[in-house]
Amino acid sequence: MHSSNAEKINEIMEKFRRNRINKKKTGEIPRSELNLLKVIKMNSIEDQGATMSSLSDHLEISKSAVSQMVNHLEDEGYIERLFTKNDRRLVYVRLTVEGEQYMAQRYQKFLQSMTEIFNRMGEKDTEELLRLLEKLYDIVNDKD
């Protein structure tokens, strides 16, 4: 029984993934670059930004892959590189004002989308979904 439930969850998650891929809008940045922007935002040290190494570690991709994405996002004006005076090899990356605005807009769209979904689900089902997601999180993280 548990195995078939795991298969059902996998099927549903695959449907979400395929649906997300098919709904990509013109002008949106690729998901991998959006993830990079999120990691930069979450891991920036004050106004300094995040190091290329920490980005590579968090995303679990090569430094050259991070560098390629950084190049593109820098060309688009979403991020900037900062070099340290003492060690030019140490590079920090941070969001520009435009990058911050883009992330804020994406977050607002996310909230709007989730609000519409929860309205369609109804209050009772939404509360149950949230309760179950919290329980899942606790189990995955060995909490009781």
Short mmCIF file of N, CA, C and O in Angstrom, two decimals:
data_model
loop_
_atom_site.label_atom_id
_atom_site.label_comp_id
_atom_site.label_asym_id
_atom_site.label_seq_id
_atom_site.Cartn_x
_atom_site.Cartn_y
_atom_site.Cartn_z
N MET A 1 0.82 -1.20 0.00
CA MET A 1 0.00 0.00 0.00
C MET A 1 0.86 1.26 0.00
O MET A 1 0.61 2.17 -0.76
N HIS A 2 1.89 1.29 0.83
CA HIS A 2 2.74 2.48 0.90
C HIS A 2 3.48 2.71 -0.41
O HIS A 2 3.65 3.85 -0.82
N SER A 3 3.88 1.64 -1.06
CA SER A 3 4.60 1.77 -2.33
C SER A 3 3.69 2.38 -3.39
O SER A 3 4.12 3.26 -4.14
N SER A 4 2.44 1.95 -3.44
CA SER A 4 1.54 2.51 -4.44
C SER A 4 1.25 3.98 -4.15
O SER A 4 1.08 4.78 -5.06
N ASN A 5 1.20 4.36 -2.86
CA ASN A 5 1.02 5.77 -2.52
C ASN A 5 2.22 6.59 -2.97
O ASN A 5 2.06 7.71 -3.46
N ALA A 6 3.42 6.03 -2.79
CA ALA A 6 4.63 6.73 -3.24
C ALA A 6 4.60 6.91 -4.75
O ALA A 6 4.97 7.96 -5.27
N GLU A 7 4.13 5.90 -5.46
CA GLU A 7 4.02 5.99 -6.92
C GLU A 7 2.99 7.04 -7.32
O GLU A 7 3.21 7.80 -8.27
N LYS A 8 1.87 7.10 -6.60
CA LYS A 8 0.84 8.11 -6.89
C LYS A 8 1.39 9.52 -6.68
O LYS A 8 1.15 10.42 -7.49
N ILE A 9 2.12 9.70 -5.58
CA ILE A 9 2.71 11.02 -5.31
C ILE A 9 3.70 11.38 -6.41
O ILE A 9 3.72 12.52 -6.89
N ASN A 10 4.51 10.42 -6.82
CA ASN A 10 5.46 10.67 -7.90
C ASN A 10 4.74 11.06 -9.18
O ASN A 10 5.16 12.00 -9.87
N GLU A 11 3.65 10.39 -9.51
CA GLU A 11 2.87 10.73 -10.70
C GLU A 11 2.32 12.15 -10.62
O GLU A 11 2.37 12.91 -11.60
N ILE A 12 1.79 12.51 -9.46
CA ILE A 12 1.23 13.85 -9.29
C ILE A 12 2.33 14.90 -9.40
O ILE A 12 2.14 15.93 -10.07
N MET A 13 3.48 14.65 -8.79
CA MET A 13 4.59 15.60 -8.87
C MET A 13 5.07 15.75 -10.31
O MET A 13 5.43 16.85 -10.74
N GLU A 14 5.07 14.66 -11.06
CA GLU A 14 5.44 14.72 -12.48
C GLU A 14 4.45 15.57 -13.26
O GLU A 14 4.83 16.32 -14.15
N LYS A 15 3.17 15.47 -12.93
CA LYS A 15 2.16 16.29 -13.59
C LYS A 15 2.43 17.77 -13.32
O LYS A 15 2.33 18.61 -14.22
N PHE A 16 2.75 18.09 -12.04
CA PHE A 16 3.09 19.48 -11.71
C PHE A 16 4.29 19.95 -12.53
O PHE A 16 4.29 21.05 -13.06
N ARG A 17 5.33 19.11 -12.62
CA ARG A 17 6.54 19.47 -13.33
C ARG A 17 6.25 19.71 -14.82
O ARG A 17 6.66 20.72 -15.37
N ARG A 18 5.53 18.80 -15.44
CA ARG A 18 5.20 18.96 -16.86
C ARG A 18 4.34 20.19 -17.10
O ARG A 18 4.54 20.93 -18.06
N ASN A 19 3.39 20.43 -16.22
CA ASN A 19 2.53 21.59 -16.34
C ASN A 19 3.32 22.88 -16.23
O ASN A 19 3.10 23.83 -16.98
N ARG A 20 4.27 22.94 -15.30
CA ARG A 20 5.11 24.12 -15.12
C ARG A 20 5.96 24.37 -16.36
O ARG A 20 6.11 25.50 -16.81
N ILE A 21 6.50 23.32 -16.94
CA ILE A 21 7.33 23.45 -18.14
C ILE A 21 6.50 23.98 -19.30
O ILE A 21 6.92 24.87 -20.03
N ASN A 22 5.29 23.46 -19.44
CA ASN A 22 4.42 23.86 -20.56
C ASN A 22 3.87 25.26 -20.42
O ASN A 22 3.47 25.87 -21.40
N LYS A 23 3.83 25.80 -19.21
CA LYS A 23 3.26 27.13 -18.98
C LYS A 23 4.29 28.24 -18.93
O LYS A 23 3.96 29.36 -18.60
N LYS A 24 5.54 27.94 -19.25
CA LYS A 24 6.58 28.98 -19.20
C LYS A 24 6.19 30.11 -20.15
O LYS A 24 5.90 29.89 -21.31
N LYS A 25 6.21 31.31 -19.63
CA LYS A 25 5.80 32.47 -20.40
C LYS A 25 7.00 33.14 -21.06
O LYS A 25 8.12 33.06 -20.57
N THR A 26 6.74 33.81 -22.16
CA THR A 26 7.77 34.56 -22.85
C THR A 26 8.29 35.65 -21.92
O THR A 26 7.53 36.32 -21.24
N GLY A 27 9.59 35.81 -21.90
CA GLY A 27 10.19 36.84 -21.08
C GLY A 27 10.58 36.37 -19.69
O GLY A 27 11.25 37.08 -18.97
N GLU A 28 10.11 35.19 -19.29
CA GLU A 28 10.50 34.66 -17.99
C GLU A 28 11.90 34.07 -18.09
O GLU A 28 12.26 33.49 -19.11
N ILE A 29 12.64 34.20 -17.03
CA ILE A 29 13.97 33.61 -17.03
C ILE A 29 13.84 32.12 -16.73
O ILE A 29 12.86 31.68 -16.12
N PRO A 30 14.80 31.31 -17.17
CA PRO A 30 14.73 29.87 -16.92
C PRO A 30 14.68 29.56 -15.42
O PRO A 30 15.20 30.31 -14.59
N ARG A 31 14.05 28.45 -15.07
CA ARG A 31 13.89 28.03 -13.68
C ARG A 31 15.23 27.95 -12.96
O ARG A 31 15.35 28.35 -11.81
N SER A 32 16.26 27.44 -13.65
CA SER A 32 17.58 27.32 -13.01
C SER A 32 18.12 28.69 -12.60
O SER A 32 18.71 28.84 -11.53
N GLU A 33 17.90 29.70 -13.43
CA GLU A 33 18.37 31.04 -13.11
C GLU A 33 17.52 31.68 -12.01
O GLU A 33 18.04 32.41 -11.16
N LEU A 34 16.23 31.37 -12.01
CA LEU A 34 15.37 31.85 -10.94
C LEU A 34 15.82 31.25 -9.61
O LEU A 34 15.89 31.94 -8.59
N ASN A 35 16.15 29.96 -9.63
CA ASN A 35 16.66 29.31 -8.41
C ASN A 35 17.95 29.97 -7.95
O ASN A 35 18.17 30.15 -6.75
N LEU A 36 18.81 30.33 -8.89
CA LEU A 36 20.05 31.01 -8.54
C LEU A 36 19.75 32.36 -7.87
O LEU A 36 20.36 32.70 -6.85
N LEU A 37 18.81 33.12 -8.41
CA LEU A 37 18.44 34.39 -7.80
C LEU A 37 17.92 34.19 -6.38
O LEU A 37 18.26 34.95 -5.46
N LYS A 38 17.12 33.14 -6.17
CA LYS A 38 16.61 32.84 -4.83
C LYS A 38 17.75 32.52 -3.87
O LYS A 38 17.77 33.00 -2.74
N VAL A 39 18.69 31.72 -4.33
CA VAL A 39 19.82 31.34 -3.47
C VAL A 39 20.68 32.55 -3.15
O VAL A 39 21.13 32.72 -2.02
N ILE A 40 20.90 33.42 -4.13
CA ILE A 40 21.66 34.65 -3.88
C ILE A 40 20.95 35.49 -2.82
O ILE A 40 21.56 35.96 -1.86
N LYS A 41 19.65 35.64 -2.98
CA LYS A 41 18.87 36.44 -2.03
C LYS A 41 18.93 35.85 -0.63
O LYS A 41 19.12 36.57 0.36
N MET A 42 18.80 34.54 -0.51
CA MET A 42 18.77 33.89 0.80
C MET A 42 20.15 33.81 1.46
O MET A 42 20.25 33.77 2.67
N ASN A 43 21.21 33.78 0.66
CA ASN A 43 22.54 33.53 1.21
C ASN A 43 23.47 34.73 1.16
O ASN A 43 24.66 34.58 1.39
N SER A 44 22.93 35.88 0.85
CA SER A 44 23.77 37.08 0.83
C SER A 44 24.14 37.48 2.24
O SER A 44 23.31 37.48 3.15
N ILE A 45 25.40 37.80 2.41
CA ILE A 45 25.91 38.27 3.70
C ILE A 45 25.83 39.79 3.70
O ILE A 45 26.58 40.45 2.99
N GLU A 46 24.87 40.30 4.45
CA GLU A 46 24.60 41.74 4.50
C GLU A 46 24.49 42.29 3.08
O GLU A 46 23.76 41.77 2.27
N ASP A 47 25.24 43.31 2.75
CA ASP A 47 25.16 43.91 1.42
C ASP A 47 26.24 43.35 0.50
O ASP A 47 26.38 43.77 -0.64
N GLN A 48 27.00 42.39 1.01
CA GLN A 48 28.15 41.88 0.28
C GLN A 48 27.76 40.91 -0.83
O GLN A 48 28.42 40.83 -1.84
N GLY A 49 26.73 40.13 -0.61
CA GLY A 49 26.32 39.14 -1.59
C GLY A 49 26.73 37.74 -1.17
O GLY A 49 27.07 37.49 -0.02
N ALA A 50 26.68 36.82 -2.10
CA ALA A 50 27.05 35.43 -1.88
C ALA A 50 28.25 35.08 -2.76
O ALA A 50 28.40 35.63 -3.85
N THR A 51 29.08 34.18 -2.28
CA THR A 51 30.24 33.78 -3.09
C THR A 51 29.82 32.79 -4.16
O THR A 51 28.82 32.08 -4.02
N MET A 52 30.61 32.73 -5.22
CA MET A 52 30.35 31.79 -6.30
C MET A 52 30.41 30.36 -5.76
O MET A 52 29.60 29.52 -6.14
N SER A 53 31.34 30.10 -4.85
CA SER A 53 31.48 28.76 -4.26
C SER A 53 30.24 28.37 -3.47
O SER A 53 29.76 27.24 -3.57
N SER A 54 29.71 29.31 -2.67
CA SER A 54 28.52 28.98 -1.88
C SER A 54 27.32 28.74 -2.79
O SER A 54 26.49 27.87 -2.51
N LEU A 55 27.24 29.46 -3.89
CA LEU A 55 26.14 29.25 -4.84
C LEU A 55 26.25 27.87 -5.47
O LEU A 55 25.26 27.15 -5.60
N SER A 56 27.46 27.50 -5.85
CA SER A 56 27.71 26.19 -6.42
C SER A 56 27.33 25.09 -5.43
O SER A 56 26.68 24.10 -5.79
N ASP A 57 27.72 25.27 -4.18
CA ASP A 57 27.41 24.29 -3.13
C ASP A 57 25.90 24.17 -2.90
O ASP A 57 25.36 23.07 -2.82
N HIS A 58 25.22 25.30 -2.77
CA HIS A 58 23.78 25.28 -2.50
C HIS A 58 22.98 24.67 -3.64
O HIS A 58 22.01 23.97 -3.41
N LEU A 59 23.36 24.97 -4.87
CA LEU A 59 22.63 24.47 -6.02
C LEU A 59 23.09 23.08 -6.46
O LEU A 59 22.47 22.45 -7.30
N GLU A 60 24.23 22.66 -5.88
CA GLU A 60 24.83 21.37 -6.21
C GLU A 60 25.10 21.24 -7.72
O GLU A 60 24.76 20.25 -8.35
N ILE A 61 25.70 22.31 -8.25
CA ILE A 61 26.14 22.31 -9.65
C ILE A 61 27.56 22.85 -9.69
O ILE A 61 28.05 23.42 -8.73
N SER A 62 28.21 22.66 -10.83
CA SER A 62 29.61 23.07 -10.96
C SER A 62 29.74 24.59 -10.91
O SER A 62 28.80 25.33 -11.23
N LYS A 63 30.94 25.04 -10.55
CA LYS A 63 31.21 26.48 -10.52
C LYS A 63 31.11 27.07 -11.93
O LYS A 63 30.70 28.21 -12.09
N SER A 64 31.49 26.28 -12.94
CA SER A 64 31.39 26.80 -14.31
C SER A 64 29.92 26.98 -14.72
O SER A 64 29.59 27.92 -15.44
N ALA A 65 29.03 26.09 -14.26
CA ALA A 65 27.60 26.25 -14.55
C ALA A 65 27.06 27.49 -13.86
O ALA A 65 26.28 28.25 -14.45
N VAL A 66 27.49 27.71 -12.61
CA VAL A 66 27.07 28.92 -11.88
C VAL A 66 27.59 30.15 -12.62
O VAL A 66 26.85 31.12 -12.82
N SER A 67 28.84 30.10 -13.03
CA SER A 67 29.44 31.23 -13.73
C SER A 67 28.68 31.57 -15.01
O SER A 67 28.44 32.75 -15.31
N GLN A 68 28.26 30.56 -15.73
CA GLN A 68 27.50 30.77 -16.97
C GLN A 68 26.16 31.45 -16.68
O GLN A 68 25.78 32.41 -17.37
N MET A 69 25.46 30.98 -15.63
CA MET A 69 24.20 31.61 -15.26
C MET A 69 24.41 33.03 -14.75
O MET A 69 23.63 33.93 -15.08
N VAL A 70 25.47 33.23 -13.97
CA VAL A 70 25.78 34.56 -13.46
C VAL A 70 26.05 35.51 -14.62
O VAL A 70 25.56 36.65 -14.61
N ASN A 71 26.78 35.06 -15.61
CA ASN A 71 27.05 35.89 -16.78
C ASN A 71 25.75 36.35 -17.43
O ASN A 71 25.58 37.54 -17.76
N HIS A 72 24.82 35.42 -17.62
CA HIS A 72 23.56 35.77 -18.27
C HIS A 72 22.74 36.73 -17.42
O HIS A 72 22.21 37.73 -17.92
N LEU A 73 22.62 36.43 -16.13
CA LEU A 73 21.84 37.30 -15.24
C LEU A 73 22.48 38.67 -15.07
O LEU A 73 21.77 39.67 -14.91
N GLU A 74 23.79 38.72 -15.13
CA GLU A 74 24.49 40.01 -15.07
C GLU A 74 24.21 40.81 -16.34
O GLU A 74 23.93 42.01 -16.27
N ASP A 75 24.22 40.15 -17.50
CA ASP A 75 23.90 40.81 -18.77
C ASP A 75 22.46 41.35 -18.76
O ASP A 75 22.19 42.40 -19.35
N GLU A 76 21.56 40.63 -18.08
CA GLU A 76 20.16 41.05 -18.00
C GLU A 76 19.94 42.15 -16.96
O GLU A 76 18.86 42.72 -16.87
N GLY A 77 20.97 42.40 -16.13
CA GLY A 77 20.87 43.47 -15.13
C GLY A 77 20.29 43.05 -13.80
O GLY A 77 20.00 43.90 -12.96
N TYR A 78 20.12 41.73 -13.57
CA TYR A 78 19.53 41.26 -12.33
C TYR A 78 20.53 41.11 -11.19
O TYR A 78 20.15 41.14 -10.03
N ILE A 79 21.79 40.90 -11.53
CA ILE A 79 22.81 40.72 -10.50
C ILE A 79 24.08 41.48 -10.88
O ILE A 79 24.24 41.89 -12.04
N GLU A 80 24.95 41.63 -9.90
CA GLU A 80 26.25 42.24 -10.16
C GLU A 80 27.31 41.47 -9.38
O GLU A 80 27.04 40.88 -8.35
N ARG A 81 28.52 41.51 -9.94
CA ARG A 81 29.67 40.88 -9.27
C ARG A 81 30.42 41.94 -8.48
O ARG A 81 30.55 43.07 -8.91
N LEU A 82 30.92 41.52 -7.34
CA LEU A 82 31.74 42.39 -6.50
C LEU A 82 33.05 41.67 -6.24
O LEU A 82 33.06 40.51 -5.84
N PHE A 83 34.15 42.36 -6.46
CA PHE A 83 35.47 41.77 -6.23
C PHE A 83 36.05 42.36 -4.96
O PHE A 83 35.88 43.54 -4.67
N THR A 84 36.74 41.53 -4.19
CA THR A 84 37.37 42.02 -2.97
C THR A 84 38.72 42.64 -3.31
O THR A 84 39.37 42.24 -4.28
N LYS A 85 39.13 43.61 -2.53
CA LYS A 85 40.41 44.28 -2.78
C LYS A 85 41.59 43.38 -2.46
O LYS A 85 42.60 43.40 -3.15
N ASN A 86 41.46 42.58 -1.42
CA ASN A 86 42.57 41.74 -0.98
C ASN A 86 42.79 40.50 -1.86
O ASN A 86 43.92 40.04 -2.00
N ASP A 87 41.71 39.95 -2.41
CA ASP A 87 41.83 38.72 -3.19
C ASP A 87 40.87 38.80 -4.37
O ASP A 87 39.67 38.54 -4.23
N ARG A 88 41.39 39.11 -5.54
CA ARG A 88 40.55 39.28 -6.73
C ARG A 88 39.90 37.96 -7.17
O ARG A 88 38.98 37.96 -7.97
N ARG A 89 40.40 36.86 -6.65
CA ARG A 89 39.78 35.56 -7.00
C ARG A 89 38.47 35.36 -6.26
O ARG A 89 37.62 34.59 -6.70
N LEU A 90 38.30 36.04 -5.12
CA LEU A 90 37.08 35.91 -4.34
C LEU A 90 36.03 36.88 -4.90
O LEU A 90 36.19 38.09 -4.83
N VAL A 91 34.98 36.30 -5.47
CA VAL A 91 33.95 37.09 -6.12
C VAL A 91 32.63 36.90 -5.39
O VAL A 91 32.22 35.77 -5.10
N TYR A 92 31.97 38.00 -5.09
CA TYR A 92 30.64 37.96 -4.50
C TYR A 92 29.63 38.36 -5.57
O TYR A 92 29.94 39.14 -6.47
N VAL A 93 28.45 37.82 -5.45
CA VAL A 93 27.37 38.13 -6.38
C VAL A 93 26.18 38.60 -5.55
O VAL A 93 25.84 37.98 -4.55
N ARG A 94 25.57 39.70 -5.97
CA ARG A 94 24.38 40.17 -5.26
C ARG A 94 23.35 40.67 -6.27
O ARG A 94 23.67 41.00 -7.42
N LEU A 95 22.12 40.74 -5.79
CA LEU A 95 21.03 41.23 -6.63
C LEU A 95 21.16 42.73 -6.81
O LEU A 95 21.53 43.44 -5.88
N THR A 96 20.86 43.19 -8.00
CA THR A 96 20.76 44.62 -8.24
C THR A 96 19.37 45.08 -7.82
O THR A 96 18.52 44.26 -7.45
N VAL A 97 19.11 46.36 -7.89
CA VAL A 97 17.78 46.88 -7.60
C VAL A 97 16.77 46.22 -8.54
O VAL A 97 15.69 45.80 -8.11
N GLU A 98 17.14 46.09 -9.80
CA GLU A 98 16.26 45.44 -10.78
C GLU A 98 16.02 43.98 -10.40
O GLU A 98 14.90 43.47 -10.52
N GLY A 99 17.05 43.31 -9.93
CA GLY A 99 16.91 41.92 -9.49
C GLY A 99 16.00 41.80 -8.29
O GLY A 99 15.17 40.89 -8.21
N GLU A 100 16.14 42.71 -7.33
CA GLU A 100 15.26 42.73 -6.16
C GLU A 100 13.81 42.95 -6.58
O GLU A 100 12.89 42.30 -6.07
N GLN A 101 13.60 43.88 -7.51
CA GLN A 101 12.25 44.17 -8.00
C GLN A 101 11.66 42.95 -8.71
O GLN A 101 10.49 42.63 -8.53
N TYR A 102 12.47 42.30 -9.53
CA TYR A 102 12.01 41.11 -10.24
C TYR A 102 11.58 40.03 -9.25
O TYR A 102 10.52 39.42 -9.39
N MET A 103 12.40 39.81 -8.21
CA MET A 103 12.08 38.79 -7.22
C MET A 103 10.81 39.17 -6.44
O MET A 103 9.99 38.31 -6.14
N ALA A 104 10.64 40.44 -6.14
CA ALA A 104 9.44 40.89 -5.43
C ALA A 104 8.20 40.68 -6.30
O ALA A 104 7.15 40.24 -5.81
N GLN A 105 8.31 40.96 -7.60
CA GLN A 105 7.19 40.74 -8.52
C GLN A 105 6.84 39.26 -8.62
O GLN A 105 5.67 38.88 -8.61
N ARG A 106 7.87 38.42 -8.71
CA ARG A 106 7.64 36.97 -8.78
C ARG A 106 6.95 36.48 -7.51
O ARG A 106 6.05 35.64 -7.56
N TYR A 107 7.37 37.00 -6.37
CA TYR A 107 6.77 36.59 -5.10
C TYR A 107 5.31 37.02 -5.04
O TYR A 107 4.45 36.25 -4.59
N GLN A 108 5.01 38.22 -5.49
CA GLN A 108 3.62 38.69 -5.49
C GLN A 108 2.76 37.84 -6.42
O GLN A 108 1.61 37.51 -6.09
N LYS A 109 3.29 37.46 -7.58
CA LYS A 109 2.56 36.57 -8.49
C LYS A 109 2.31 35.21 -7.85
O LYS A 109 1.24 34.63 -7.99
N PHE A 110 3.32 34.71 -7.13
CA PHE A 110 3.18 33.45 -6.42
C PHE A 110 2.06 33.54 -5.39
O PHE A 110 1.19 32.66 -5.31
N LEU A 111 2.07 34.61 -4.57
CA LEU A 111 1.04 34.78 -3.55
C LEU A 111 -0.35 34.87 -4.17
O LEU A 111 -1.30 34.26 -3.67
N GLN A 112 -0.46 35.60 -5.27
CA GLN A 112 -1.74 35.75 -5.95
C GLN A 112 -2.22 34.39 -6.48
O GLN A 112 -3.38 34.02 -6.31
N SER A 113 -1.32 33.65 -7.08
CA SER A 113 -1.66 32.33 -7.61
C SER A 113 -2.10 31.38 -6.50
O SER A 113 -3.10 30.67 -6.63
N MET A 114 -1.36 31.37 -5.39
CA MET A 114 -1.71 30.49 -4.28
C MET A 114 -3.04 30.90 -3.65
O MET A 114 -3.84 30.04 -3.27
N THR A 115 -3.31 32.19 -3.57
CA THR A 115 -4.58 32.66 -3.03
C THR A 115 -5.74 32.17 -3.89
O THR A 115 -6.76 31.70 -3.37
N GLU A 116 -5.57 32.24 -5.21
CA GLU A 116 -6.61 31.76 -6.12
C GLU A 116 -6.83 30.26 -5.95
O GLU A 116 -7.97 29.78 -5.92
N ILE A 117 -5.74 29.51 -5.82
CA ILE A 117 -5.85 28.06 -5.63
C ILE A 117 -6.56 27.75 -4.32
O ILE A 117 -7.48 26.93 -4.28
N PHE A 118 -6.16 28.42 -3.24
CA PHE A 118 -6.77 28.16 -1.94
C PHE A 118 -8.24 28.57 -1.92
O PHE A 118 -9.06 27.91 -1.27
N ASN A 119 -8.60 29.63 -2.63
CA ASN A 119 -10.00 30.02 -2.72
C ASN A 119 -10.82 28.92 -3.40
O ASN A 119 -11.94 28.63 -2.99
N ARG A 120 -10.26 28.34 -4.44
CA ARG A 120 -10.96 27.25 -5.15
C ARG A 120 -11.03 25.98 -4.30
O ARG A 120 -11.99 25.23 -4.39
N MET A 121 -10.01 25.73 -3.48
CA MET A 121 -10.00 24.55 -2.63
C MET A 121 -10.99 24.67 -1.47
O MET A 121 -11.52 23.67 -1.01
N GLY A 122 -11.17 25.88 -1.01
CA GLY A 122 -12.02 26.09 0.16
C GLY A 122 -11.18 26.09 1.43
O GLY A 122 -10.08 25.54 1.47
N GLU A 123 -11.74 26.72 2.46
CA GLU A 123 -10.99 26.92 3.70
C GLU A 123 -10.65 25.59 4.39
O GLU A 123 -9.52 25.39 4.84
N LYS A 124 -11.62 24.68 4.45
CA LYS A 124 -11.40 23.41 5.16
C LYS A 124 -10.29 22.59 4.49
O LYS A 124 -9.38 22.10 5.17
N ASP A 125 -10.36 22.42 3.18
CA ASP A 125 -9.34 21.64 2.46
C ASP A 125 -7.97 22.32 2.52
O ASP A 125 -6.95 21.65 2.63
N THR A 126 -7.96 23.64 2.46
CA THR A 126 -6.70 24.37 2.54
C THR A 126 -6.05 24.16 3.91
O THR A 126 -4.85 23.89 3.99
N GLU A 127 -6.83 24.27 4.95
CA GLU A 127 -6.29 24.04 6.30
C GLU A 127 -5.77 22.62 6.45
O GLU A 127 -4.73 22.38 7.06
N GLU A 128 -6.50 21.65 5.88
CA GLU A 128 -6.06 20.25 5.95
C GLU A 128 -4.77 20.05 5.17
O GLU A 128 -3.85 19.36 5.62
N LEU A 129 -4.67 20.66 3.99
CA LEU A 129 -3.44 20.56 3.19
C LEU A 129 -2.26 21.14 3.97
O LEU A 129 -1.19 20.52 4.04
N LEU A 130 -2.44 22.30 4.55
CA LEU A 130 -1.36 22.94 5.31
C LEU A 130 -0.97 22.10 6.52
O LEU A 130 0.22 21.95 6.82
N ARG A 131 -1.95 21.53 7.20
CA ARG A 131 -1.66 20.66 8.35
C ARG A 131 -0.85 19.45 7.91
O ARG A 131 0.15 19.09 8.53
N LEU A 132 -1.23 18.84 6.80
CA LEU A 132 -0.53 17.66 6.31
C LEU A 132 0.88 18.00 5.81
O LEU A 132 1.81 17.22 6.02
N LEU A 133 1.03 19.14 5.18
CA LEU A 133 2.37 19.55 4.74
C LEU A 133 3.29 19.79 5.93
O LEU A 133 4.46 19.42 5.90
N GLU A 134 2.76 20.42 6.99
CA GLU A 134 3.55 20.61 8.22
C GLU A 134 3.94 19.26 8.81
O GLU A 134 5.08 19.06 9.23
N LYS A 135 3.00 18.32 8.84
CA LYS A 135 3.28 16.98 9.37
C LYS A 135 4.34 16.29 8.54
O LYS A 135 5.28 15.69 9.08
N LEU A 136 4.23 16.38 7.22
CA LEU A 136 5.23 15.80 6.33
C LEU A 136 6.60 16.40 6.59
O LEU A 136 7.60 15.69 6.71
N TYR A 137 6.66 17.72 6.72
CA TYR A 137 7.92 18.40 7.00
C TYR A 137 8.53 17.89 8.30
O TYR A 137 9.72 17.59 8.36
N ASP A 138 7.71 17.78 9.33
CA ASP A 138 8.19 17.30 10.62
C ASP A 138 8.73 15.88 10.52
O ASP A 138 9.79 15.56 11.09
N ILE A 139 8.03 15.02 9.81
CA ILE A 139 8.47 13.62 9.66
C ILE A 139 9.77 13.56 8.89
O ILE A 139 10.71 12.86 9.28
N VAL A 140 9.86 14.30 7.79
CA VAL A 140 11.08 14.30 6.98
C VAL A 140 12.26 14.81 7.78
O VAL A 140 13.39 14.34 7.63
N ASN A 141 12.03 15.73 8.68
CA ASN A 141 13.10 16.30 9.50
C ASN A 141 13.18 15.67 10.88
O ASN A 141 13.74 16.26 11.80
N ASP A 142 12.61 14.48 11.04
CA ASP A 142 12.67 13.70 12.28
C ASP A 142 12.17 14.46 13.50
O ASP A 142 12.77 14.38 14.58
N LYS A 143 11.12 15.21 13.33
CA LYS A 143 10.49 15.90 14.46
C LYS A 143 9.21 15.16 14.81
O LYS A 143 8.61 14.49 13.99
N ASP A 144 8.77 15.32 16.02
CA ASP A 144 7.48 14.70 16.43
C ASP A 144 6.51 15.74 16.88
O ASP A 144 6.70 16.76 17.29
#
